PDB file of C-alpha atoms in Angstrom:
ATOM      1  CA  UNK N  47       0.000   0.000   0.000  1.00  0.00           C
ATOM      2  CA  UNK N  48       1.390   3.220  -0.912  1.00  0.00           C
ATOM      3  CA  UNK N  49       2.106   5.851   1.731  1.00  0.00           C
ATOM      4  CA  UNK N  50      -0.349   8.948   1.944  1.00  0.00           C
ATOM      5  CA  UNK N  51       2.523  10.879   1.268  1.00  0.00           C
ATOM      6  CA  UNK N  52       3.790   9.654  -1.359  1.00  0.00           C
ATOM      7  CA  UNK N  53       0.320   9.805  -2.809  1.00  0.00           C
ATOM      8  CA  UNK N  54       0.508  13.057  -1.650  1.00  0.00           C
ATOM      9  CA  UNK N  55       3.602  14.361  -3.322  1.00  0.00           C
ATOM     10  CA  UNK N  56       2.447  12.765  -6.422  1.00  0.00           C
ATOM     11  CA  UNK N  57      -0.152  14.608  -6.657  1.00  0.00           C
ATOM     12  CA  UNK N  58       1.119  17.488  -6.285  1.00  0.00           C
ATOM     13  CA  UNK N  59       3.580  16.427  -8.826  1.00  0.00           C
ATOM     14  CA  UNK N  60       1.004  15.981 -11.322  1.00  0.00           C
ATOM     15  CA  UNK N  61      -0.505  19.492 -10.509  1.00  0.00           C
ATOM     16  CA  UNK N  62       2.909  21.273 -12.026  1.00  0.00           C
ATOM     17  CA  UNK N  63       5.034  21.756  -8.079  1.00  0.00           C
ATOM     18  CA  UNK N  64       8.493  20.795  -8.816  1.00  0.00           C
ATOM     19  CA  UNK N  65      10.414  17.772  -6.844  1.00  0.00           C
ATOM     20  CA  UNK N  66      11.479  19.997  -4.085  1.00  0.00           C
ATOM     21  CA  UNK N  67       7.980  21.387  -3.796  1.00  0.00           C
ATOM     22  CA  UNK N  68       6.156  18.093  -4.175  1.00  0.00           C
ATOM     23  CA  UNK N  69       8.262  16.437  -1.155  1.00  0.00           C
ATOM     24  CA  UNK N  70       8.436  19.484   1.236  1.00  0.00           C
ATOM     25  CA  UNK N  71       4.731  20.174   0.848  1.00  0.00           C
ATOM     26  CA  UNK N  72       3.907  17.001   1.668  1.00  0.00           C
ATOM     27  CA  UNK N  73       5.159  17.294   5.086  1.00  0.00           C
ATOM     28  CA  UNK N  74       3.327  20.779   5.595  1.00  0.00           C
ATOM     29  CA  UNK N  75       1.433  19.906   8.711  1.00  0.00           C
ATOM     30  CA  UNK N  76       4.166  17.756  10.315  1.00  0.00           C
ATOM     31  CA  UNK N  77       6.140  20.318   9.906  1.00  0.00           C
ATOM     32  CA  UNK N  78       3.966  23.250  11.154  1.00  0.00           C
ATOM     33  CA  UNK N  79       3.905  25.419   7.779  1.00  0.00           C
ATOM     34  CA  UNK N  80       1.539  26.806   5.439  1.00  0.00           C
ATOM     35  CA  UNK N  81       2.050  24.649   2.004  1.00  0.00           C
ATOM     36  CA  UNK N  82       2.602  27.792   0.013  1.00  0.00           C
ATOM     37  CA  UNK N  83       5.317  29.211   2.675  1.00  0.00           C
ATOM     38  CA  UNK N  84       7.289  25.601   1.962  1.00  0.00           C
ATOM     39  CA  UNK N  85       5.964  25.860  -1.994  1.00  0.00           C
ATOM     40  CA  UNK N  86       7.991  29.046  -2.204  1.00  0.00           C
ATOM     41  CA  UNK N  87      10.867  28.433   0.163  1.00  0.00           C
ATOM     42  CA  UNK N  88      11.946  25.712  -2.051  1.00  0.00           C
ATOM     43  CA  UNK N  89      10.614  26.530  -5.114  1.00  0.00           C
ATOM     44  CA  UNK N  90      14.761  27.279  -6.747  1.00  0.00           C
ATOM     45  CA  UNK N  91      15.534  23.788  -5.867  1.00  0.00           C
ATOM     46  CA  UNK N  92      13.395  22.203  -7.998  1.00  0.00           C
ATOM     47  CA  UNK N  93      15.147  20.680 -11.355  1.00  0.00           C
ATOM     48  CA  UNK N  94      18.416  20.128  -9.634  1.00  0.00           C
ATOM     49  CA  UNK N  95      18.372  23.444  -8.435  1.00  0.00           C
ATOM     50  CA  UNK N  96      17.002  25.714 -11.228  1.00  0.00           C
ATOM     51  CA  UNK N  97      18.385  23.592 -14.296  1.00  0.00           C
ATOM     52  CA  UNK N  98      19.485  20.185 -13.631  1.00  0.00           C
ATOM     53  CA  UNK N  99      22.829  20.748 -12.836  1.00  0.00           C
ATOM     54  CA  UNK N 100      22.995  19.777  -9.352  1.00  0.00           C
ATOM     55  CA  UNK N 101      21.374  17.836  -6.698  1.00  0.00           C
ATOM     56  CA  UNK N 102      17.573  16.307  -7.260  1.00  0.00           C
ATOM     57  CA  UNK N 103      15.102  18.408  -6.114  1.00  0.00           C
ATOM     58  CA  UNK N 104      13.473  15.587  -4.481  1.00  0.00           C
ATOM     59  CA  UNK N 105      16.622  14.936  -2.407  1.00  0.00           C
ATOM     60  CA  UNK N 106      17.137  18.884  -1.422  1.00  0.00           C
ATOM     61  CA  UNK N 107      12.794  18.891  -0.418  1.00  0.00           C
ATOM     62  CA  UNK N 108      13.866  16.013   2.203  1.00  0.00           C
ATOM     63  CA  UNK N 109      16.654  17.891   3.429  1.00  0.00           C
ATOM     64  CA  UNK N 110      14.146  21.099   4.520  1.00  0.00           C
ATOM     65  CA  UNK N 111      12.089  18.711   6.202  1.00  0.00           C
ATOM     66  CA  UNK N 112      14.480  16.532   8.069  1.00  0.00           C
ATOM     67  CA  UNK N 113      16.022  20.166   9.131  1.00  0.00           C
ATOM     68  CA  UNK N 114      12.139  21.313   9.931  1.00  0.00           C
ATOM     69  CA  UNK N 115      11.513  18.750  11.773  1.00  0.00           C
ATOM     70  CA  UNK N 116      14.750  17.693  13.903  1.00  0.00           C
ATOM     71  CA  UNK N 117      16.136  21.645  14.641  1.00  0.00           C
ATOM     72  CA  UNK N 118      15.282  23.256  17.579  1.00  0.00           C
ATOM     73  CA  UNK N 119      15.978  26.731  15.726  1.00  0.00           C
ATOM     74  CA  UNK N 120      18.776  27.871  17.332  1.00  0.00           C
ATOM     75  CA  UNK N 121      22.754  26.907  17.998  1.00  0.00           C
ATOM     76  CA  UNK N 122      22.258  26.760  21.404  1.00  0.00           C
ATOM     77  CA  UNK N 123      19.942  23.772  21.093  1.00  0.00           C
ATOM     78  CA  UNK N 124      22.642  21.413  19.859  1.00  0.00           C
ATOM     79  CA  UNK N 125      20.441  19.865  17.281  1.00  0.00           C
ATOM     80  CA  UNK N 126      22.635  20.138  14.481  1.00  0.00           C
ATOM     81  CA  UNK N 127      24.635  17.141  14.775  1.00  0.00           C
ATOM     82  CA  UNK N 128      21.340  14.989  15.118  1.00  0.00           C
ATOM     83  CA  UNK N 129      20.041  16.784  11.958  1.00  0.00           C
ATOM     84  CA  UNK N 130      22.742  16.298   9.739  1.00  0.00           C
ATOM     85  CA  UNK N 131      22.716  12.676  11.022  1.00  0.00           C
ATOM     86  CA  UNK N 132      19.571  12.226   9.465  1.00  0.00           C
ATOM     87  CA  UNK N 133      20.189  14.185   6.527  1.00  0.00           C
ATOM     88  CA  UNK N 134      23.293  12.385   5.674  1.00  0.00           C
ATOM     89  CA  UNK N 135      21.020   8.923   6.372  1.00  0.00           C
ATOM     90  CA  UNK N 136      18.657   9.971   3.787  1.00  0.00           C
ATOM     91  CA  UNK N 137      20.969  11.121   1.412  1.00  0.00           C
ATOM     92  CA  UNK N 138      23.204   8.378   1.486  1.00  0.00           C
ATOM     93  CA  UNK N 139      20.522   5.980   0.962  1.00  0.00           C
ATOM     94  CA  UNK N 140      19.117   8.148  -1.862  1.00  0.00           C
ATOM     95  CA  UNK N 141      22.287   7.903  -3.779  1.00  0.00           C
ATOM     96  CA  UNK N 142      22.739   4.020  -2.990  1.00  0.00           C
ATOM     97  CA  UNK N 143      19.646   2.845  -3.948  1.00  0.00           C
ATOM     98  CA  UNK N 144      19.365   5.153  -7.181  1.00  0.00           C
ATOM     99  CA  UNK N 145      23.200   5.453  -8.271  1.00  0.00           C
ATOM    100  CA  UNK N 146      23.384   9.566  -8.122  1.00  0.00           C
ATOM    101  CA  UNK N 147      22.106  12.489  -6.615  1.00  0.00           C
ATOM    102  CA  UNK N 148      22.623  14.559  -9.280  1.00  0.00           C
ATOM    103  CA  UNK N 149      19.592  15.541 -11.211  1.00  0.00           C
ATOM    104  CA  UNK N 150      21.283  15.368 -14.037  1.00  0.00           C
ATOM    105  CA  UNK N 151      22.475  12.050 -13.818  1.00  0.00           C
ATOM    106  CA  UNK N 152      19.482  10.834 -12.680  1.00  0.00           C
ATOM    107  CA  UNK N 153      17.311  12.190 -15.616  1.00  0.00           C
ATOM    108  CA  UNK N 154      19.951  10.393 -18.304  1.00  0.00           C
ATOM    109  CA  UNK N 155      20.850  13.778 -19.259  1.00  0.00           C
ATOM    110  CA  UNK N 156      24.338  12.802 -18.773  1.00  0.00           C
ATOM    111  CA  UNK N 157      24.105   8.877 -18.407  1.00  0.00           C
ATOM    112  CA  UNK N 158      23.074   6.303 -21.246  1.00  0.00           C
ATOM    113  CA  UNK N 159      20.072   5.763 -19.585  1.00  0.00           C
ATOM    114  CA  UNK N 160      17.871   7.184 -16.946  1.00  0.00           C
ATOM    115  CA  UNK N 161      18.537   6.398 -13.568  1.00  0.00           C
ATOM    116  CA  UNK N 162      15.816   7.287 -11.929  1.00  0.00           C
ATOM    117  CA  UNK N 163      12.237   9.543 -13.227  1.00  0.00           C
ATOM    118  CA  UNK N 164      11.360  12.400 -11.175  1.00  0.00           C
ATOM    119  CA  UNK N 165       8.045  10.733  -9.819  1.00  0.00           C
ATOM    120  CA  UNK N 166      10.290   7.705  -8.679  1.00  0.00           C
ATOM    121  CA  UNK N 167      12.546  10.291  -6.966  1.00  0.00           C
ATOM    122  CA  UNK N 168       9.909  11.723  -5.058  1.00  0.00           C
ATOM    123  CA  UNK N 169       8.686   8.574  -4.381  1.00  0.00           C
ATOM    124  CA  UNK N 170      12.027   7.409  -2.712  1.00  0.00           C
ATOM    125  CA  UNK N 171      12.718  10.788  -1.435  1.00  0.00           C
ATOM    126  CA  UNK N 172       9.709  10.662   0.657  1.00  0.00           C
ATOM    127  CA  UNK N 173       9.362   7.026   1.595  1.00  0.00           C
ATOM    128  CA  UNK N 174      13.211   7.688   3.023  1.00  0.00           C
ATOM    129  CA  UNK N 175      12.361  10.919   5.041  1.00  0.00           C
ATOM    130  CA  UNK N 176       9.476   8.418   6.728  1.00  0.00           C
ATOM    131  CA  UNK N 177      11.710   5.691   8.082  1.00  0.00           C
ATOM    132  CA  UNK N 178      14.486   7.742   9.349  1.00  0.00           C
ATOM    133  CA  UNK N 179      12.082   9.725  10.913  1.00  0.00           C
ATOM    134  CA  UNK N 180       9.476   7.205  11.645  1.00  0.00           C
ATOM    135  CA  UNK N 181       6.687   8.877  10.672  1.00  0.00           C
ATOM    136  CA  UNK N 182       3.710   6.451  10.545  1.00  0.00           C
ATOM    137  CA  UNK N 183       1.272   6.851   7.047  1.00  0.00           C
TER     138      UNK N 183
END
């Protein structure tokens, strides 16, 4: 059964939000935002960060979450080390299971073939986020 994120994000997907967008916004009320604050915070991810040439949008979404969700907002909270923990969990993972994290790459842009499609991205992105997090669907 699929998660209700993951539907979520796909849906979005299909309504035109880029990768970033589609994964972020699909964490909106976990992580205590308005979708469109999220939508526009990061909107210049999306497509590798404005033009496939760097790291999947879908990858950079989970990022702002993990961060939204495990920082305690300020340096004096000591979260940091805990967040990039998770981050670097998530993006490690990413990059095993789908052989890049560049969008790039992952598009077949600069491969023979395509890695990975942006909906399977998200997909994986968000499916991630929820098991190193352990947030129930």
């Amino acid at each position: 059964m699929e998660s209700m994120y993951v539907q979520r994000a796909l849906e979005l997907r299909a309504k035109g939000y880029n990768c970033a967008q589609a994964v972020a916004c699909a964490f909106s009320e976990e992580v205590g935002l308005p979708e469109q604050t999220l939508f526009a915070m990061v909107e210049g991810f999306g497509g590798g960060m404005g033009g496939h040439q760097a790291t999947c949008g879908a990858v950079s979404g989970v990022v702002a979450v993990i961060g939204l969700l495990t920082s305690k907002g300020s340096v004096e909270a000591g979260t940091k080390a805990s967040t990039y923990a998770h981050a670097n969990q998530v993006v490690s993972a990413f990059k095993e299971n789908n052989g890049s994290l560049v969008c790039s790459d992952l598009l077949g842009e600069t491969t023979p073939f395509v890695l990975r499609s942006c909906n399977g991205c998200v997909e994986d992105a968000v499916l991630m986020v929820q098991k190193v997090l352990q947030i129930n669907a």
